Amino acid sequence: MSDKKVTVTLVKSVIGTKQSHRATVRGLGLRRLHQTVQLEDTAAVRGMINKVSYLLKWES
């Protein structure tokens, strides 16, 4: 099991974005602006972050 974590913060609103991008943000566990979550550093999570990177701020 990997102990690595990624901290992700929603810094831009999902209003006006594609439905799939909104679903990806929700899949990351983000509901509100400036909400921060810690996630496992996996390939799936990295792919989700890359898809909506223009809405997020993240650090390993």
mmCIF file of N, CA, C and O in Angstrom:
data_model
loop_
_atom_site.group_PDB
_atom_site.id
_atom_site.type_symbol
_atom_site.label_atom_id
_atom_site.label_comp_id
_atom_site.label_asym_id
_atom_site.label_seq_id
_atom_site.Cartn_x
_atom_site.Cartn_y
_atom_site.Cartn_z
ATOM 1 N N MET A 1 0.841 -1.182 0.000
ATOM 2 C CA MET A 1 0.000 0.000 0.000
ATOM 3 C C MET A 1 0.888 1.247 0.000
ATOM 4 O O MET A 1 1.900 1.302 0.666
ATOM 5 N N SER A 2 0.444 2.230 -0.735
ATOM 6 C CA SER A 2 1.209 3.469 -0.822
ATOM 7 C C SER A 2 0.763 4.422 0.287
ATOM 8 O O SER A 2 -0.417 4.622 0.526
ATOM 9 N N ASP A 3 1.736 5.002 0.976
ATOM 10 C CA ASP A 3 1.443 5.970 2.027
ATOM 11 C C ASP A 3 1.459 7.389 1.489
ATOM 12 O O ASP A 3 1.242 8.328 2.230
ATOM 13 N N LYS A 4 1.722 7.532 0.202
ATOM 14 C CA LYS A 4 1.801 8.863 -0.381
ATOM 15 C C LYS A 4 0.407 9.472 -0.502
ATOM 16 O O LYS A 4 -0.550 8.791 -0.837
ATOM 17 N N LYS A 5 0.346 10.765 -0.230
ATOM 18 C CA LYS A 5 -0.919 11.497 -0.309
ATOM 19 C C LYS A 5 -0.757 12.697 -1.226
ATOM 20 O O LYS A 5 0.339 13.227 -1.394
ATOM 21 N N VAL A 6 -1.866 13.115 -1.812
ATOM 22 C CA VAL A 6 -1.916 14.318 -2.630
ATOM 23 C C VAL A 6 -2.966 15.231 -2.001
ATOM 24 O O VAL A 6 -4.068 14.790 -1.687
ATOM 25 N N THR A 7 -2.621 16.489 -1.800
ATOM 26 C CA THR A 7 -3.552 17.468 -1.268
ATOM 27 C C THR A 7 -4.107 18.279 -2.435
ATOM 28 O O THR A 7 -3.349 18.848 -3.213
ATOM 29 N N VAL A 8 -5.428 18.294 -2.552
ATOM 30 C CA VAL A 8 -6.092 18.942 -3.684
ATOM 31 C C VAL A 8 -7.075 19.983 -3.150
ATOM 32 O O VAL A 8 -7.846 19.699 -2.237
ATOM 33 N N THR A 9 -7.044 21.188 -3.736
ATOM 34 C CA THR A 9 -7.951 22.273 -3.348
ATOM 35 C C THR A 9 -8.670 22.783 -4.585
ATOM 36 O O THR A 9 -8.044 23.018 -5.618
ATOM 37 N N LEU A 10 -9.983 22.954 -4.475
ATOM 38 C CA LEU A 10 -10.779 23.529 -5.563
ATOM 39 C C LEU A 10 -10.654 25.046 -5.488
ATOM 40 O O LEU A 10 -11.083 25.655 -4.511
ATOM 41 N N VAL A 11 -10.038 25.665 -6.502
ATOM 42 C CA VAL A 11 -9.795 27.112 -6.464
ATOM 43 C C VAL A 11 -10.613 27.878 -7.502
ATOM 44 O O VAL A 11 -10.626 29.100 -7.488
ATOM 45 N N LYS A 12 -11.292 27.168 -8.390
ATOM 46 C CA LYS A 12 -12.101 27.827 -9.406
ATOM 47 C C LYS A 12 -13.454 27.120 -9.466
ATOM 48 O O LYS A 12 -13.530 25.900 -9.303
ATOM 49 N N SER A 13 -14.502 27.872 -9.695
ATOM 50 C CA SER A 13 -15.858 27.331 -9.702
ATOM 51 C C SER A 13 -16.090 26.379 -10.872
ATOM 52 O O SER A 13 -15.510 26.548 -11.951
ATOM 53 N N VAL A 14 -16.967 25.401 -10.658
ATOM 54 C CA VAL A 14 -17.315 24.456 -11.719
ATOM 55 C C VAL A 14 -18.479 24.954 -12.563
ATOM 56 O O VAL A 14 -18.872 24.287 -13.527
ATOM 57 N N ILE A 15 -19.007 26.133 -12.245
ATOM 58 C CA ILE A 15 -20.101 26.699 -13.032
ATOM 59 C C ILE A 15 -19.603 26.964 -14.449
ATOM 60 O O ILE A 15 -18.552 27.562 -14.652
ATOM 61 N N GLY A 16 -20.340 26.506 -15.429
ATOM 62 C CA GLY A 16 -19.986 26.724 -16.825
ATOM 63 C C GLY A 16 -19.012 25.699 -17.387
ATOM 64 O O GLY A 16 -18.591 25.826 -18.528
ATOM 65 N N THR A 17 -18.640 24.690 -16.592
ATOM 66 C CA THR A 17 -17.728 23.658 -17.086
ATOM 67 C C THR A 17 -18.532 22.477 -17.629
ATOM 68 O O THR A 17 -19.744 22.382 -17.423
ATOM 69 N N LYS A 18 -17.837 21.577 -18.313
ATOM 70 C CA LYS A 18 -18.487 20.395 -18.859
ATOM 71 C C LYS A 18 -19.016 19.509 -17.732
ATOM 72 O O LYS A 18 -18.443 19.463 -16.643
ATOM 73 N N GLN A 19 -20.082 18.787 -18.029
ATOM 74 C CA GLN A 19 -20.686 17.901 -17.038
ATOM 75 C C GLN A 19 -19.687 16.845 -16.561
ATOM 76 O O GLN A 19 -19.628 16.531 -15.374
ATOM 77 N N SER A 20 -18.854 16.330 -17.463
ATOM 78 C CA SER A 20 -17.883 15.308 -17.069
ATOM 79 C C SER A 20 -16.812 15.880 -16.148
ATOM 80 O O SER A 20 -16.306 15.184 -15.264
ATOM 81 N N HIS A 21 -16.478 17.158 -16.318
ATOM 82 C CA HIS A 21 -15.503 17.795 -15.445
ATOM 83 C C HIS A 21 -16.096 18.018 -14.058
ATOM 84 O O HIS A 21 -15.412 17.838 -13.049
ATOM 85 N N ARG A 22 -17.372 18.381 -14.006
ATOM 86 C CA ARG A 22 -18.052 18.522 -12.714
ATOM 87 C C ARG A 22 -18.090 17.190 -11.982
ATOM 88 O O ARG A 22 -17.858 17.127 -10.766
ATOM 89 N N ALA A 23 -18.366 16.121 -12.716
ATOM 90 C CA ALA A 23 -18.412 14.795 -12.113
ATOM 91 C C ALA A 23 -17.030 14.370 -11.609
ATOM 92 O O ALA A 23 -16.920 13.720 -10.564
ATOM 93 N N THR A 24 -15.988 14.753 -12.321
ATOM 94 C CA THR A 24 -14.627 14.434 -11.897
ATOM 95 C C THR A 24 -14.281 15.161 -10.604
ATOM 96 O O THR A 24 -13.686 14.573 -9.692
ATOM 97 N N VAL A 25 -14.665 16.431 -10.497
ATOM 98 C CA VAL A 25 -14.423 17.196 -9.271
ATOM 99 C C VAL A 25 -15.155 16.548 -8.105
ATOM 100 O O VAL A 25 -14.595 16.389 -7.014
ATOM 101 N N ARG A 26 -16.388 16.139 -8.315
ATOM 102 C CA ARG A 26 -17.145 15.460 -7.257
ATOM 103 C C ARG A 26 -16.505 14.118 -6.910
ATOM 104 O O ARG A 26 -16.462 13.721 -5.748
ATOM 105 N N GLY A 27 -15.976 13.429 -7.922
ATOM 106 C CA GLY A 27 -15.295 12.158 -7.695
ATOM 107 C C GLY A 27 -14.040 12.310 -6.859
ATOM 108 O O GLY A 27 -13.644 11.381 -6.147
ATOM 109 N N LEU A 28 -13.424 13.473 -6.917
ATOM 110 C CA LEU A 28 -12.259 13.762 -6.088
ATOM 111 C C LEU A 28 -12.669 14.113 -4.658
ATOM 112 O O LEU A 28 -11.820 14.275 -3.788
ATOM 113 N N GLY A 29 -13.973 14.257 -4.422
ATOM 114 C CA GLY A 29 -14.466 14.551 -3.075
ATOM 115 C C GLY A 29 -14.585 16.023 -2.776
ATOM 116 O O GLY A 29 -14.700 16.417 -1.614
ATOM 117 N N LEU A 30 -14.587 16.850 -3.819
ATOM 118 C CA LEU A 30 -14.665 18.302 -3.631
ATOM 119 C C LEU A 30 -16.080 18.786 -3.918
ATOM 120 O O LEU A 30 -16.644 18.479 -4.962
ATOM 121 N N ARG A 31 -16.625 19.542 -2.983
ATOM 122 C CA ARG A 31 -17.980 20.067 -3.148
ATOM 123 C C ARG A 31 -18.010 21.579 -3.219
ATOM 124 O O ARG A 31 -18.797 22.153 -3.940
ATOM 125 N N ARG A 32 -17.184 22.243 -2.408
ATOM 126 C CA ARG A 32 -17.203 23.699 -2.298
ATOM 127 C C ARG A 32 -15.903 24.322 -2.765
ATOM 128 O O ARG A 32 -14.866 23.673 -2.735
ATOM 129 N N LEU A 33 -15.972 25.589 -3.102
ATOM 130 C CA LEU A 33 -14.790 26.363 -3.460
ATOM 131 C C LEU A 33 -13.873 26.459 -2.242
ATOM 132 O O LEU A 33 -14.339 26.623 -1.117
ATOM 133 N N HIS A 34 -12.598 26.335 -2.457
ATOM 134 C CA HIS A 34 -11.552 26.399 -1.429
ATOM 135 C C HIS A 34 -11.585 25.231 -0.448
ATOM 136 O O HIS A 34 -10.936 25.293 0.587
ATOM 137 N N GLN A 35 -12.328 24.181 -0.774
ATOM 138 C CA GLN A 35 -12.303 22.968 0.040
ATOM 139 C C GLN A 35 -11.052 22.175 -0.311
ATOM 140 O O GLN A 35 -10.660 22.106 -1.476
ATOM 141 N N THR A 36 -10.416 21.594 0.687
ATOM 142 C CA THR A 36 -9.197 20.820 0.493
ATOM 143 C C THR A 36 -9.428 19.389 0.954
ATOM 144 O O THR A 36 -10.045 19.163 1.998
ATOM 145 N N VAL A 37 -8.937 18.433 0.169
ATOM 146 C CA VAL A 37 -9.010 17.025 0.537
ATOM 147 C C VAL A 37 -7.639 16.385 0.345
ATOM 148 O O VAL A 37 -6.839 16.855 -0.467
ATOM 149 N N GLN A 38 -7.384 15.327 1.102
ATOM 150 C CA GLN A 38 -6.172 14.542 0.928
ATOM 151 C C GLN A 38 -6.571 13.199 0.333
ATOM 152 O O GLN A 38 -7.471 12.534 0.840
ATOM 153 N N LEU A 39 -5.901 12.826 -0.757
ATOM 154 C CA LEU A 39 -6.221 11.596 -1.477
ATOM 155 C C LEU A 39 -4.983 10.733 -1.628
ATOM 156 O O LEU A 39 -3.866 11.237 -1.584
ATOM 157 N N GLU A 40 -5.191 9.441 -1.828
ATOM 158 C CA GLU A 40 -4.088 8.537 -2.128
ATOM 159 C C GLU A 40 -3.470 8.936 -3.464
ATOM 160 O O GLU A 40 -4.192 9.315 -4.388
ATOM 161 N N ASP A 41 -2.167 8.827 -3.562
ATOM 162 C CA ASP A 41 -1.462 9.174 -4.800
ATOM 163 C C ASP A 41 -1.425 7.955 -5.711
ATOM 164 O O ASP A 41 -0.472 7.189 -5.711
ATOM 165 N N THR A 42 -2.499 7.779 -6.489
ATOM 166 C CA THR A 42 -2.593 6.655 -7.416
ATOM 167 C C THR A 42 -2.693 7.186 -8.841
ATOM 168 O O THR A 42 -2.939 8.381 -9.055
ATOM 169 N N ALA A 43 -2.530 6.289 -9.792
ATOM 170 C CA ALA A 43 -2.620 6.683 -11.200
ATOM 171 C C ALA A 43 -4.017 7.212 -11.530
ATOM 172 O O ALA A 43 -4.157 8.168 -12.298
ATOM 173 N N ALA A 44 -5.056 6.610 -10.964
ATOM 174 C CA ALA A 44 -6.427 7.047 -11.232
ATOM 175 C C ALA A 44 -6.660 8.468 -10.722
ATOM 176 O O ALA A 44 -7.248 9.306 -11.423
ATOM 177 N N VAL A 45 -6.188 8.744 -9.526
ATOM 178 C CA VAL A 45 -6.353 10.083 -8.945
ATOM 179 C C VAL A 45 -5.548 11.097 -9.745
ATOM 180 O O VAL A 45 -6.032 12.202 -10.020
ATOM 181 N N ARG A 46 -4.327 10.741 -10.142
ATOM 182 C CA ARG A 46 -3.515 11.654 -10.959
ATOM 183 C C ARG A 46 -4.215 11.970 -12.280
ATOM 184 O O ARG A 46 -4.183 13.098 -12.748
ATOM 185 N N GLY A 47 -4.838 10.981 -12.888
ATOM 186 C CA GLY A 47 -5.565 11.210 -14.132
ATOM 187 C C GLY A 47 -6.733 12.160 -13.947
ATOM 188 O O GLY A 47 -6.983 13.033 -14.785
ATOM 189 N N MET A 48 -7.447 12.014 -12.821
ATOM 190 C CA MET A 48 -8.568 12.908 -12.529
ATOM 191 C C MET A 48 -8.067 14.336 -12.304
ATOM 192 O O MET A 48 -8.685 15.299 -12.769
ATOM 193 N N ILE A 49 -6.946 14.463 -11.590
ATOM 194 C CA ILE A 49 -6.369 15.788 -11.345
ATOM 195 C C ILE A 49 -5.941 16.429 -12.660
ATOM 196 O O ILE A 49 -6.190 17.615 -12.892
ATOM 197 N N ASN A 50 -5.321 15.658 -13.543
ATOM 198 C CA ASN A 50 -4.889 16.199 -14.837
ATOM 199 C C ASN A 50 -6.067 16.658 -15.684
ATOM 200 O O ASN A 50 -5.972 17.657 -16.394
ATOM 201 N N LYS A 51 -7.185 15.947 -15.597
ATOM 202 C CA LYS A 51 -8.354 16.288 -16.401
ATOM 203 C C LYS A 51 -8.925 17.653 -16.024
ATOM 204 O O LYS A 51 -9.347 18.411 -16.897
ATOM 205 N N VAL A 52 -8.938 17.965 -14.738
ATOM 206 C CA VAL A 52 -9.541 19.225 -14.278
ATOM 207 C C VAL A 52 -8.504 20.121 -13.596
ATOM 208 O O VAL A 52 -8.829 20.897 -12.701
ATOM 209 N N SER A 53 -7.262 20.053 -14.047
ATOM 210 C CA SER A 53 -6.172 20.793 -13.405
ATOM 211 C C SER A 53 -6.392 22.303 -13.433
ATOM 212 O O SER A 53 -5.888 23.019 -12.569
ATOM 213 N N TYR A 54 -7.143 22.799 -14.395
ATOM 214 C CA TYR A 54 -7.397 24.243 -14.498
ATOM 215 C C TYR A 54 -8.340 24.742 -13.396
ATOM 216 O O TYR A 54 -8.475 25.956 -13.198
ATOM 217 N N LEU A 55 -8.967 23.830 -12.654
ATOM 218 C CA LEU A 55 -9.847 24.193 -11.558
ATOM 219 C C LEU A 55 -9.203 24.003 -10.186
ATOM 220 O O LEU A 55 -9.762 24.434 -9.182
ATOM 221 N N LEU A 56 -8.056 23.328 -10.150
ATOM 222 C CA LEU A 56 -7.481 22.870 -8.897
ATOM 223 C C LEU A 56 -6.127 23.477 -8.607
ATOM 224 O O LEU A 56 -5.421 23.949 -9.500
ATOM 225 N N LYS A 57 -5.747 23.395 -7.336
ATOM 226 C CA LYS A 57 -4.377 23.617 -6.889
ATOM 227 C C LYS A 57 -4.037 22.349 -6.118
ATOM 228 O O LYS A 57 -4.829 21.898 -5.286
ATOM 229 N N TRP A 58 -2.891 21.747 -6.406
ATOM 230 C CA TRP A 58 -2.550 20.504 -5.717
ATOM 231 C C TRP A 58 -1.077 20.424 -5.409
ATOM 232 O O TRP A 58 -0.259 21.103 -6.022
ATOM 233 N N GLU A 59 -0.742 19.624 -4.414
ATOM 234 C CA GLU A 59 0.656 19.378 -4.054
ATOM 235 C C GLU A 59 0.776 17.970 -3.492
ATOM 236 O O GLU A 59 -0.175 17.442 -2.911
ATOM 237 N N SER A 60 1.922 17.373 -3.680
ATOM 238 C CA SER A 60 2.153 16.007 -3.225
ATOM 239 C C SER A 60 2.540 15.974 -1.773
ATOM 240 O O SER A 60 3.140 16.852 -1.270
#
